[in-house]
XYZ file of N, CA and C in Angstrom:
852
model
N -19.439 13.877 -7.008
C -18.675 14.709 -6.092
C -18.481 16.102 -6.692
N -18.510 17.118 -5.837
C -18.361 18.488 -6.313
C -16.913 18.786 -6.674
N -16.734 19.614 -7.693
C -15.393 20.083 -8.035
C -14.859 20.964 -6.912
N -13.551 20.946 -6.668
C -12.979 21.833 -5.640
C -13.100 23.295 -6.056
N -13.541 24.134 -5.138
C -13.703 25.555 -5.424
C -12.817 26.444 -4.553
N -12.217 25.861 -3.518
C -11.219 26.562 -2.711
C -10.005 25.658 -2.567
N -8.877 26.120 -3.068
C -7.642 25.333 -3.031
C -6.632 26.086 -2.182
N -6.073 25.409 -1.195
C -5.133 26.019 -0.252
C -3.718 25.544 -0.532
N -2.792 26.485 -0.587
C -1.368 26.160 -0.753
C -0.588 26.777 0.406
N -0.298 26.010 1.473
C 0.527 26.533 2.561
C 1.998 26.556 2.139
N 2.671 27.661 2.404
C 4.090 27.784 2.082
C 4.873 27.938 3.372
N 5.928 27.147 3.530
C 6.721 27.165 4.752
C 8.112 27.735 4.542
N 8.389 28.161 3.312
C 9.659 28.819 3.022
C 9.459 29.677 1.771
N 10.305 30.678 1.554
C 10.153 31.524 0.364
C 10.269 30.704 -0.918
N 9.573 31.155 -1.941
C 9.633 30.467 -3.224
C 11.003 30.639 -3.853
N 11.471 29.574 -4.487
C 12.747 29.601 -5.205
C 12.581 28.767 -6.459
N 13.220 29.161 -7.523
C 13.086 28.461 -8.796
C 13.445 26.983 -8.639
N 12.531 26.114 -9.060
C 12.785 24.682 -9.026
C 12.574 24.005 -7.694
N 12.202 24.764 -6.651
C 12.012 24.156 -5.337
C 10.696 23.387 -5.292
N 10.590 22.486 -4.307
C 9.351 21.719 -4.161
C 8.185 22.638 -3.816
N 8.449 23.715 -3.069
C 7.389 24.675 -2.751
C 6.868 25.330 -4.020
N 7.781 25.701 -4.915
C 7.371 26.341 -6.162
C 6.574 25.383 -7.031
N 6.998 24.117 -7.086
C 6.260 23.138 -7.886
C 4.868 22.913 -7.308
N 4.767 22.886 -5.978
C 3.462 22.703 -5.348
C 2.541 23.880 -5.663
N 3.071 25.101 -5.590
C 2.243 26.270 -5.890
C 1.837 26.274 -7.364
N 2.753 25.918 -8.251
C 2.407 25.851 -9.676
C 1.289 24.841 -9.922
N 1.356 23.716 -9.219
C 0.312 22.703 -9.385
C -1.020 23.210 -8.828
N -0.958 23.912 -7.704
C -2.176 24.483 -7.135
C -2.802 25.491 -8.104
N -1.964 26.272 -8.762
C -2.473 27.220 -9.757
C -3.160 26.494 -10.910
N -2.547 25.429 -11.392
C -3.129 24.681 -12.503
C -4.467 24.065 -12.099
N -4.556 23.575 -10.870
C -5.818 23.034 -10.371
C -6.885 24.118 -10.286
N -6.515 25.280 -9.756
C -7.466 26.385 -9.633
C -7.967 26.822 -11.007
N -7.080 26.825 -11.973
C -7.472 27.201 -13.330
C -8.423 26.162 -13.931
N -8.112 24.888 -13.743
C -8.932 23.816 -14.308
C -10.332 23.786 -13.713
N -10.422 23.991 -12.409
C -11.710 23.861 -11.724
C -12.374 25.211 -11.431
N -11.816 26.291 -11.991
C -12.368 27.628 -11.765
C -12.516 27.885 -10.263
N -11.437 27.631 -9.538
C -11.447 27.719 -8.080
C -10.660 28.934 -7.603
N -10.887 29.307 -6.354
C -10.119 30.368 -5.705
C -8.885 29.746 -5.066
N -7.734 30.339 -5.299
C -6.479 29.841 -4.739
C -6.089 30.685 -3.536
N -5.987 30.040 -2.384
C -5.555 30.704 -1.159
C -4.121 30.288 -0.855
N -3.255 31.262 -0.702
C -1.854 30.997 -0.376
C -1.567 31.611 0.988
N -0.960 30.839 1.868
C -0.591 31.367 3.178
C 0.877 31.074 3.449
N 1.642 32.123 3.737
C 3.041 31.979 4.096
C 3.168 31.887 5.601
N 3.782 30.829 6.085
C 3.825 30.564 7.526
C 5.252 30.647 8.044
N 5.453 31.507 9.016
C 6.721 31.576 9.721
C 6.641 30.751 10.984
N 7.591 29.856 11.183
C 7.561 28.945 12.332
C 8.423 29.488 13.467
N 7.795 29.714 14.595
C 8.491 30.137 15.801
C 8.843 28.881 16.590
N 10.130 28.584 16.676
C 10.559 27.337 17.303
C 10.923 27.496 18.777
N 10.436 28.538 19.433
C 10.702 28.733 20.852
C 10.180 27.551 21.660
N 11.002 27.062 22.579
C 10.570 26.023 23.507
C 10.363 26.670 24.872
N 9.110 26.953 25.173
C 8.795 27.627 26.433
C 9.276 26.782 27.607
N 9.995 27.431 28.533
C 10.494 26.732 29.699
C 11.888 26.156 29.516
N 12.394 26.205 28.277
C 13.713 25.638 28.017
C 14.810 26.589 28.489
N 14.572 27.899 28.374
C 15.574 28.888 28.748
C 15.392 29.292 30.205
N 16.455 29.835 30.803
C 16.333 30.276 32.199
C 15.381 31.471 32.263
N 14.738 31.649 33.387
C 13.595 32.552 33.496
C 13.888 33.966 33.005
N 15.051 34.499 33.328
C 15.337 35.882 32.949
C 15.447 36.081 31.450
N 15.757 35.020 30.717
C 15.950 35.153 29.270
C 14.705 34.820 28.472
N 13.711 34.200 29.115
C 12.574 33.671 28.373
C 11.867 34.726 27.543
N 11.510 35.861 28.158
C 10.756 36.893 27.444
C 11.558 37.454 26.274
N 12.843 37.689 26.502
C 13.697 38.244 25.447
C 13.811 37.267 24.287
N 14.072 36.009 24.611
C 14.226 34.988 23.575
C 12.925 34.801 22.810
N 11.799 34.779 23.533
C 10.508 34.601 22.878
C 10.233 35.732 21.880
N 10.510 36.955 22.291
C 10.261 38.085 21.402
C 11.192 38.033 20.185
N 12.426 37.657 20.425
C 13.394 37.595 19.332
C 13.021 36.517 18.318
N 12.655 35.338 18.801
C 12.294 34.263 17.877
C 10.978 34.567 17.170
N 10.064 35.255 17.872
C 8.813 35.646 17.208
C 9.112 36.637 16.084
N 9.971 37.599 16.352
C 10.324 38.582 15.324
C 10.955 37.907 14.106
N 11.805 36.918 14.364
C 12.423 36.182 13.254
C 11.370 35.428 12.445
N 10.415 34.812 13.147
C 9.353 34.072 12.461
C 8.461 35.015 11.663
N 8.163 36.179 12.238
C 7.342 37.163 11.525
C 8.066 37.650 10.275
N 9.352 37.900 10.383
C 10.119 38.339 9.212
C 10.129 37.246 8.137
N 10.256 35.984 8.569
C 10.244 34.871 7.607
C 8.888 34.772 6.922
N 7.804 34.921 7.691
C 6.459 34.852 7.116
C 6.243 35.958 6.097
N 6.707 37.156 6.414
C 6.537 38.275 5.489
C 7.363 38.072 4.221
N 8.531 37.459 4.367
C 9.358 37.163 3.193
C 8.677 36.133 2.290
N 8.086 35.119 2.917
C 7.357 34.111 2.144
C 6.168 34.755 1.434
N 5.428 35.585 2.172
C 4.266 36.261 1.582
C 4.688 37.133 0.401
N 5.774 37.868 0.548
C 6.246 38.748 -0.525
C 6.616 37.946 -1.761
N 7.276 36.791 -1.563
C 7.659 35.969 -2.718
C 6.427 35.402 -3.403
N 5.402 35.065 -2.628
C 4.168 34.538 -3.216
C 3.422 35.623 -3.985
N 3.373 36.823 -3.434
C 2.700 37.926 -4.141
C 3.422 38.248 -5.446
N 4.721 38.218 -5.416
C 5.487 38.474 -6.635
C 5.186 37.396 -7.683
N 5.080 36.164 -7.215
C 4.789 35.050 -8.120
C 3.386 35.167 -8.714
N 2.426 35.600 -7.905
C 1.026 35.574 -8.319
C 0.557 36.860 -8.990
N 1.353 37.908 -8.973
C 0.849 39.236 -9.356
C 0.322 39.315 -10.787
N 0.850 38.491 -11.673
C 0.393 38.539 -13.068
C -0.666 37.484 -13.369
N -1.078 36.740 -12.350
C -2.026 35.648 -12.568
C -3.434 36.177 -12.816
N -4.145 35.507 -13.711
C -5.538 35.855 -13.995
C -6.503 35.093 -13.090
N -5.978 34.259 -12.203
C -6.820 33.493 -11.288
C -7.419 34.388 -10.208
N -8.430 33.864 -9.533
C -8.886 34.483 -8.289
C -7.977 33.958 -7.181
N -7.253 34.844 -6.511
C -6.281 34.389 -5.524
C -6.181 35.373 -4.369
N -5.656 34.877 -3.276
C -5.364 35.705 -2.112
C -4.096 35.178 -1.464
N -3.332 36.079 -0.872
C -2.081 35.714 -0.202
C -2.057 36.395 1.157
N -1.697 35.658 2.190
C -1.543 36.232 3.529
C -0.393 35.527 4.229
N -0.051 36.027 5.394
C 1.005 35.394 6.182
C 0.531 35.218 7.613
N 1.179 34.307 8.319
C 0.845 34.031 9.713
C 2.067 33.463 10.398
N 2.087 33.593 11.713
C 3.176 33.050 12.528
C 2.586 32.055 13.506
N 3.242 30.917 13.634
C 2.787 29.925 14.591
C 3.948 29.264 15.289
N 3.854 29.129 16.620
C 4.841 28.317 17.332
C 4.666 26.871 16.907
N 5.716 26.098 16.971
C 5.638 24.707 16.531
C 4.494 23.978 17.235
N 4.310 24.261 18.522
C 3.259 23.580 19.268
C 1.866 23.973 18.792
N 1.742 25.145 18.166
C 0.436 25.625 17.712
C 0.293 25.597 16.198
N 1.306 25.073 15.517
C 1.283 25.084 14.054
C 0.126 24.253 13.508
N -0.135 23.108 14.125
C -1.224 22.253 13.657
C -2.564 23.000 13.709
N -2.781 23.743 14.796
C -4.028 24.498 14.916
C -4.140 25.576 13.854
N -3.024 26.213 13.529
C -3.019 27.253 12.500
C -3.378 26.667 11.138
N -2.750 25.543 10.782
C -3.051 24.898 9.518
C -4.505 24.429 9.486
N -4.948 23.836 10.575
C -6.316 23.324 10.640
C -7.335 24.430 10.408
N -7.112 25.585 11.015
C -8.082 26.678 10.893
C -8.219 27.163 9.462
N -7.166 27.015 8.658
C -7.229 27.423 7.249
C -7.735 26.280 6.368
N -7.256 25.052 6.636
C -7.551 23.933 5.743
C -8.963 23.391 5.902
N -9.596 23.608 7.052
C -10.905 22.998 7.273
C -11.964 23.543 6.331
N -11.744 24.732 5.756
C -12.700 25.300 4.823
C -12.217 25.216 3.372
N -11.126 24.500 3.149
C -10.626 24.301 1.790
C -11.151 22.981 1.240
N -11.354 22.938 -0.065
C -11.795 21.701 -0.708
C -10.610 20.807 -1.059
N -9.424 21.396 -1.123
C -8.229 20.649 -1.486
C -7.005 21.422 -1.014
N -6.028 20.703 -0.459
C -4.770 21.300 -0.015
C -3.650 20.717 -0.878
N -2.739 21.564 -1.322
C -1.628 21.119 -2.158
C -0.327 21.408 -1.418
N 0.486 20.362 -1.214
C 1.725 20.499 -0.455
C 2.831 19.660 -1.078
N 4.087 20.030 -0.845
C 5.196 19.162 -1.257
C 5.339 18.004 -0.286
N 6.046 16.963 -0.711
C 6.310 15.826 0.172
C 6.986 16.334 1.448
N 6.597 15.816 2.627
C 7.082 16.382 3.891
C 8.471 15.937 4.312
N 9.071 14.997 3.572
C 10.381 14.486 3.956
C 11.394 14.780 2.856
N 12.657 14.845 3.234
C 13.711 15.097 2.264
C 14.677 16.153 2.770
N 15.695 16.423 1.988
C 16.716 17.385 2.372
C 16.099 18.760 2.621
N 16.472 19.355 3.753
C 16.024 20.700 4.066
C 14.620 20.791 4.615
N 13.939 19.652 4.780
C 12.560 19.666 5.290
C 12.575 19.489 6.804
N 12.064 20.493 7.514
C 11.962 20.394 8.959
C 10.688 19.677 9.370
N 10.525 19.488 10.677
C 9.342 18.785 11.176
C 8.061 19.553 10.885
N 8.165 20.857 10.589
C 6.952 21.637 10.314
C 6.201 21.119 9.087
N 6.916 20.515 8.137
C 6.248 19.987 6.938
C 5.342 18.816 7.303
N 5.839 17.926 8.153
C 5.028 16.783 8.574
C 3.863 17.240 9.445
N 4.130 18.191 10.355
C 3.075 18.703 11.220
C 1.954 19.339 10.379
N 2.333 20.115 9.373
C 1.337 20.778 8.525
C 0.502 19.761 7.756
N 1.144 18.738 7.218
C 0.410 17.716 6.475
C -0.528 16.939 7.384
N -0.043 16.549 8.554
C -0.882 15.816 9.503
C -2.107 16.635 9.906
N -1.908 17.936 10.123
C -3.021 18.799 10.526
C -4.083 18.863 9.439
N -3.641 19.006 8.189
C -4.608 19.080 7.085
C -5.386 17.772 6.960
N -4.698 16.647 7.072
C -5.336 15.347 6.877
C -6.204 14.927 8.050
N -5.647 15.002 9.261
C -6.307 14.403 10.409
C -7.201 15.367 11.177
N -6.863 16.642 11.200
C -7.643 17.599 11.983
C -8.681 18.338 11.146
N -8.298 18.782 9.954
C -9.262 19.512 9.117
C -10.041 18.568 8.209
N -9.519 17.340 8.037
C -10.148 16.333 7.173
C -10.252 16.810 5.731
N -9.321 17.644 5.303
C -9.281 18.077 3.909
C -8.469 17.075 3.102
N -8.860 16.815 1.865
C -8.000 15.991 1.011
C -6.742 16.761 0.647
N -5.650 16.048 0.479
C -4.358 16.686 0.206
C -3.709 16.009 -0.992
N -3.177 16.818 -1.901
C -2.312 16.293 -2.952
C -0.877 16.576 -2.542
N -0.078 15.519 -2.452
C 1.328 15.633 -2.058
C 2.184 15.465 -3.307
N 3.017 16.475 -3.587
C 3.839 16.462 -4.793
C 5.217 15.889 -4.484
N 5.734 15.016 -5.347
C 7.083 14.462 -5.132
C 8.160 15.491 -5.401
N 9.390 15.127 -5.073
C 10.527 16.030 -5.249
C 10.738 16.392 -6.714
N 10.456 15.455 -7.584
C 10.696 15.683 -9.015
C 9.425 15.412 -9.791
N 9.451 15.736 -11.038
C 8.376 15.451 -11.993
C 7.215 16.432 -11.844
N 6.775 16.926 -12.978
C 5.607 17.783 -13.039
C 4.379 16.902 -13.212
N 3.340 17.214 -12.463
C 2.154 16.367 -12.477
C 1.048 16.980 -13.323
N 0.353 16.172 -14.120
C -0.820 16.695 -14.819
C -1.956 16.933 -13.834
N -2.779 17.910 -14.125
C -3.908 18.191 -13.233
C -4.887 17.028 -13.240
N -5.212 16.553 -14.415
C -6.082 15.390 -14.537
C -5.216 14.200 -14.985
N -5.090 13.188 -14.165
C -4.207 12.077 -14.515
C -4.730 11.296 -15.716
N -3.813 10.809 -16.506
C -4.184 9.940 -17.633
C -4.445 8.521 -17.123
N -3.582 8.076 -16.214
C -3.719 6.750 -15.611
C -3.482 6.891 -14.111
N -4.386 6.350 -13.310
C -4.290 6.481 -11.855
C -4.389 5.118 -11.202
N -3.627 4.950 -10.119
C -3.722 3.745 -9.290
C -4.465 4.098 -8.011
N -5.472 3.291 -7.673
C -6.241 3.480 -6.448
C -5.874 2.357 -5.488
N -5.259 2.687 -4.364
C -4.879 1.679 -3.371
C -6.127 1.294 -2.584
N -6.558 0.054 -2.719
C -7.839 -0.365 -2.133
C -7.633 -1.506 -1.148
N -8.089 -1.267 0.090
C -8.010 -2.303 1.121
C -9.330 -2.429 1.884
N -10.406 -1.931 1.281
C -11.760 -2.026 1.836
C -11.985 -1.127 3.050
N -11.044 -0.266 3.375
C -11.169 0.564 4.573
C -11.980 1.827 4.294
N -12.577 2.421 5.331
C -13.287 3.700 5.153
C -12.362 4.800 4.640
N -11.082 4.776 5.088
C -10.144 5.809 4.644
C -9.889 5.709 3.142
N -9.708 4.493 2.643
C -9.458 4.309 1.212
C -10.667 4.747 0.395
N -11.857 4.385 0.846
C -13.064 4.765 0.108
C -13.274 6.272 0.135
N -12.990 6.905 1.276
C -13.122 8.364 1.358
C -12.184 9.052 0.380
N -10.953 8.550 0.286
C -9.992 9.153 -0.643
C -10.456 8.990 -2.086
N -10.952 7.818 -2.438
C -11.392 7.567 -3.807
C -12.595 8.439 -4.156
N -13.550 8.533 -3.249
C -14.721 9.391 -3.500
C -14.296 10.839 -3.748
N -13.385 11.340 -2.943
C -13.003 12.749 -3.045
C -12.077 13.011 -4.227
N -11.503 11.954 -4.772
C -10.642 12.110 -5.942
C -11.420 12.068 -7.253
N -12.711 11.758 -7.218
C -13.487 11.588 -8.442
C -13.412 12.780 -9.394
N -13.480 14.036 -8.906
C -13.362 15.153 -9.864
C -12.046 15.151 -10.634
N -10.967 14.711 -9.992
C -9.674 14.653 -10.677
C -9.610 13.489 -11.663
N -10.298 12.404 -11.332
C -10.229 11.209 -12.158
C -11.094 11.304 -13.409
N -12.043 12.224 -13.426
C -12.937 12.359 -14.576
C -12.124 12.599 -15.842
N -12.417 11.824 -16.878
C -11.718 11.987 -18.144
C -10.421 11.217 -18.255
N -10.041 10.472 -17.214
C -8.802 9.690 -17.285
C -8.962 8.529 -18.265
N -7.863 8.059 -18.809
C -7.910 6.932 -19.740
C -8.247 5.625 -19.031
N -7.653 5.441 -17.851
C -7.828 4.176 -17.146
C -7.458 4.351 -15.681
N -8.262 3.779 -14.798
C -7.908 3.733 -13.379
C -7.737 2.273 -12.974
N -6.734 2.035 -12.153
C -6.394 0.689 -11.734
C -6.637 0.546 -10.245
N -7.475 -0.408 -9.873
C -7.753 -0.690 -8.466
C -6.732 -1.732 -8.008
N -5.803 -1.305 -7.157
C -4.714 -2.178 -6.709
C -5.036 -2.732 -5.327
N -5.053 -4.052 -5.219
C -5.386 -4.733 -3.970
C -4.211 -5.644 -3.612
N -3.645 -5.418 -2.444
C -2.488 -6.208 -2.016
C -2.929 -7.261 -1.005
N -2.731 -8.517 -1.349
C -3.066 -9.646 -0.469
C -4.443 -9.491 0.172
N -5.518 -9.548 -0.614
C -6.859 -9.416 -0.013
C -7.122 -10.555 0.965
N -7.832 -10.270 2.068
C -8.102 -11.331 3.052
C -8.955 -12.448 2.453
N -8.600 -13.677 2.765
C -9.303 -14.821 2.190
C -10.745 -14.917 2.651
N -11.030 -14.373 3.820
C -12.377 -14.510 4.373
C -13.074 -13.149 4.501
N -12.600 -12.138 3.749
C -13.202 -10.823 3.798
C -14.482 -10.758 2.985
N -15.210 -9.639 3.100
C -16.488 -9.494 2.380
C -16.328 -9.504 0.862
N -15.107 -9.246 0.362
C -14.892 -9.219 -1.087
C -14.122 -10.452 -1.571
N -14.146 -11.515 -0.773
C -13.294 -12.672 -1.083
C -13.581 -13.273 -2.460
N -14.833 -13.230 -2.909
C -15.159 -13.842 -4.199
C -14.946 -12.905 -5.376
N -14.864 -11.595 -5.101
C -14.712 -10.614 -6.185
C -13.988 -9.383 -5.657
N -12.679 -9.481 -5.378
C -11.941 -8.333 -4.819
C -12.046 -7.106 -5.722
N -12.496 -6.009 -5.156
C -12.581 -4.754 -5.895
C -13.760 -4.650 -6.831
N -14.591 -5.676 -6.911
C -15.695 -5.674 -7.870
C -16.719 -4.575 -7.612
N -17.140 -4.426 -6.366
C -18.145 -3.417 -6.041
C -17.611 -2.008 -6.288
N -16.337 -1.784 -5.952
C -15.733 -0.471 -6.188
C -15.638 -0.196 -7.685
N -15.246 -1.200 -8.452
C -15.164 -1.035 -9.899
C -16.526 -0.680 -10.485
N -17.568 -1.320 -9.998
C -18.924 -1.014 -10.476
C -19.298 0.430 -10.161
N -18.979 0.872 -8.951
C -19.283 2.250 -8.571
C -18.574 3.245 -9.485
N -17.284 2.995 -9.729
C -16.504 3.920 -10.547
C -16.956 3.893 -12.007
N -17.322 2.723 -12.490
C -17.808 2.617 -13.867
C -19.076 3.443 -14.050
N -19.925 3.454 -13.053
C -21.143 4.251 -13.123
C -20.855 5.742 -13.100
N -19.653 6.106 -12.678
C -19.214 7.501 -12.757
C -18.524 7.795 -14.086
N -18.536 6.836 -14.973
C -17.966 7.051 -16.292
C -16.491 6.735 -16.411
N -15.926 6.062 -15.413
C -14.506 5.743 -15.441
C -14.283 4.347 -16.014
N -13.187 4.193 -16.711
C -12.785 2.891 -17.223
C -11.838 2.261 -16.208
N -12.184 1.093 -15.707
C -11.455 0.501 -14.577
C -10.888 -0.866 -14.922
N -9.835 -1.200 -14.193
C -9.331 -2.569 -14.165
C -8.873 -2.856 -12.741
N -8.759 -4.123 -12.413
C -8.406 -4.541 -11.059
C -7.125 -5.365 -11.102
N -6.192 -5.050 -10.180
C -4.964 -5.830 -10.042
C -4.874 -6.350 -8.616
N -4.830 -7.663 -8.469
C -4.624 -8.281 -7.160
C -3.141 -8.626 -7.054
N -2.462 -7.986 -6.110
C -1.008 -8.079 -6.003
C -0.597 -8.869 -4.772
N 0.492 -9.584 -4.884
C 1.060 -10.277 -3.730
C 2.087 -9.376 -3.061
N 2.144 -9.460 -1.753
C 3.130 -8.662 -1.019
C 4.474 -9.379 -1.081
N 5.179 -9.154 -2.166
C 6.455 -9.826 -2.393
C 7.639 -8.984 -1.936
N 7.357 -7.824 -1.348
C 8.417 -6.944 -0.852
C 8.109 -6.621 0.602
N 9.108 -6.210 1.384
C 8.898 -6.004 2.821
C 7.824 -4.969 3.147
N 7.751 -3.899 2.340
C 6.825 -2.816 2.646
C 5.719 -2.728 1.596
N 4.514 -2.424 2.076
C 3.388 -2.197 1.167
C 3.714 -1.058 0.213
N 4.409 -0.023 0.721
C 4.747 1.129 -0.118
C 5.635 0.727 -1.286
N 6.520 -0.253 -1.080
C 7.387 -0.724 -2.163
C 6.577 -1.443 -3.235
N 5.612 -2.242 -2.811
C 4.747 -2.941 -3.769
C 3.947 -1.927 -4.576
N 3.409 -0.913 -3.901
C 2.637 0.119 -4.594
C 3.508 0.901 -5.570
N 4.713 1.270 -5.129
C 5.611 2.048 -5.999
C 5.962 1.265 -7.257
N 6.243 -0.013 -7.090
C 6.564 -0.841 -8.258
C 5.362 -0.951 -9.185
N 4.185 -1.117 -8.609
C 2.972 -1.249 -9.428
C 2.663 0.061 -10.149
N 2.831 1.189 -9.466
C 2.618 2.494 -10.092
C 3.526 2.652 -11.310
N 4.785 2.234 -11.156
C 5.731 2.330 -12.269
C 5.349 1.388 -13.406
N 4.985 0.150 -13.071
C 4.618 -0.828 -14.098
C 3.371 -0.387 -14.861
N 2.429 0.222 -14.159
C 1.170 0.649 -14.766
C 1.324 1.955 -15.543
N 2.398 2.691 -15.258
C 2.583 3.984 -15.912
C 1.642 5.045 -15.375
N 1.335 4.973 -14.078
C 0.385 5.912 -13.470
C 1.022 7.271 -13.254
N 0.190 8.302 -13.292
C 0.662 9.637 -12.932
C -0.070 10.186 -11.715
N -0.812 9.317 -10.992
C -1.430 9.688 -9.724
C -1.672 8.423 -8.911
N -1.409 8.519 -7.603
C -1.734 7.445 -6.660
C -2.757 7.987 -5.680
N -3.864 7.280 -5.530
C -4.918 7.676 -4.590
C -4.926 6.674 -3.450
N -4.849 7.158 -2.224
C -4.845 6.246 -1.079
C -5.397 6.928 0.163
N -5.907 6.132 1.069
C -6.369 6.659 2.342
C -5.201 7.038 3.220
N -5.441 7.982 4.132
C -4.411 8.402 5.089
C -4.653 7.692 6.414
N -3.615 7.077 6.927
C -3.738 6.306 8.163
C -2.790 6.867 9.209
N -3.238 6.854 10.444
C -2.398 7.358 11.524
C -2.937 6.878 12.849
N -2.266 7.255 13.905
C -2.759 6.947 15.236
C -2.447 8.127 16.141
N -3.141 8.203 17.255
C -2.993 9.339 18.162
C -1.918 9.047 19.195
N -1.049 10.025 19.426
C -0.045 9.897 20.475
C 0.081 11.261 21.124
N -0.285 11.337 22.404
C -0.289 12.621 23.108
C -1.117 13.657 22.336
N -2.279 13.216 21.808
C -3.219 14.086 21.099
C -2.608 14.674 19.825
N -1.589 14.029 19.292
C -0.959 14.487 18.061
C -1.085 13.379 17.029
N -1.472 13.751 15.818
C -1.606 12.741 14.767
C -0.233 12.321 14.284
N 0.000 11.043 14.232
C 1.265 10.514 13.745
C 0.965 9.663 12.521
N 1.612 9.948 11.420
C 1.356 9.197 10.201
C 1.676 7.726 10.414
N 0.730 6.870 10.001
C 0.913 5.441 10.139
C 1.947 4.893 9.172
N 2.305 3.614 9.335
C 3.406 3.022 8.598
C 3.303 3.147 7.095
N 2.205 2.645 6.497
C 2.078 2.666 5.044
C 2.021 4.097 4.518
N 1.308 4.972 5.235
C 1.196 6.368 4.808
C 2.560 7.040 4.820
N 3.270 6.887 5.906
C 4.584 7.521 6.019
C 5.567 6.967 4.993
N 5.535 5.650 4.810
C 6.461 5.027 3.860
C 6.256 5.573 2.452
N 5.004 5.720 2.038
C 4.722 6.250 0.699
C 5.206 7.686 0.582
N 4.992 8.474 1.632
C 5.332 9.893 1.565
C 6.830 10.158 1.724
N 7.581 9.193 2.208
C 9.026 9.399 2.307
C 9.651 9.529 0.920
N 9.081 8.827 -0.039
C 9.565 8.945 -1.413
C 8.409 8.637 -2.364
N 7.472 9.574 -2.501
C 6.313 9.298 -3.353
C 6.726 9.099 -4.803
N 6.247 8.018 -5.437
C 6.650 7.746 -6.818
C 6.023 8.717 -7.817
N 4.835 9.186 -7.505
C 4.081 10.144 -8.326
C 3.293 11.012 -7.348
N 2.584 12.045 -7.811
C 1.718 12.778 -6.890
C 0.744 11.835 -6.194
N 0.531 12.082 -4.897
C -0.338 11.224 -4.088
C -1.537 12.028 -3.611
N -2.734 11.555 -3.930
C -3.967 12.165 -3.423
C -4.367 11.379 -2.189
N -4.469 12.071 -1.047
C -4.763 11.404 0.209
C -5.948 12.061 0.903
N -6.736 11.237 1.585
C -7.837 11.745 2.400
C -8.175 10.676 3.433
N -9.048 11.052 4.360
C -9.516 10.069 5.352
C -10.942 10.425 5.737
């Protein structure tokens, strides 16, 4: 797999010391430095106007006012990013854009579809609006870019020492693992985690064996863990296993379903992202 050469960091609020946005941008910088990549930063102002919600005489005035507020927010985000990046020796670019909530997915998609990797903070938590989830869904489901999601706490190494690969034989899981190979190169150990493999599936006699062989041929040292679903949620089993294994990266496929032409994160995907135990590399 090719190393990432364009890394995108969407920012939805101005940078602040210790914020999840700042940690995500710092991680994107470290990735760009490691892979000799170009770092693209875009500050996005969200226009939350609901067309048709206001009475007719006020619509134009309200729309212009909310657009102006969103433009001012985008410019503030852009200014904070330029201040942050001005002393960097990386190849980088910073711009700003405004998108109504209904068009935010299209805005993210148009930028992320040409990126090799997108770096974002976890979309849930205190102070996180729906725009964070919309932006992540757009990158994953519409642009099909791999995304690294950073947790609220903990600094992540660019190249993990130990990684857990969530494997369920699905195309999404395999796509995520393939696209994570540049990050996994040089790791001490990768663990293929399989939760309750089907008794009559194609891998019934050797769960994870074919995947382990593929990864070994890429120079990775692998082991396989077959886990029982002893907790209500798959995400809880994965989180416990990540902690027990001492992993600093979780690789998993992104799952969702369509509702009114909008991507909605599926159960296991959403559960993991509500409180990611470590940085999560996701793709589909």
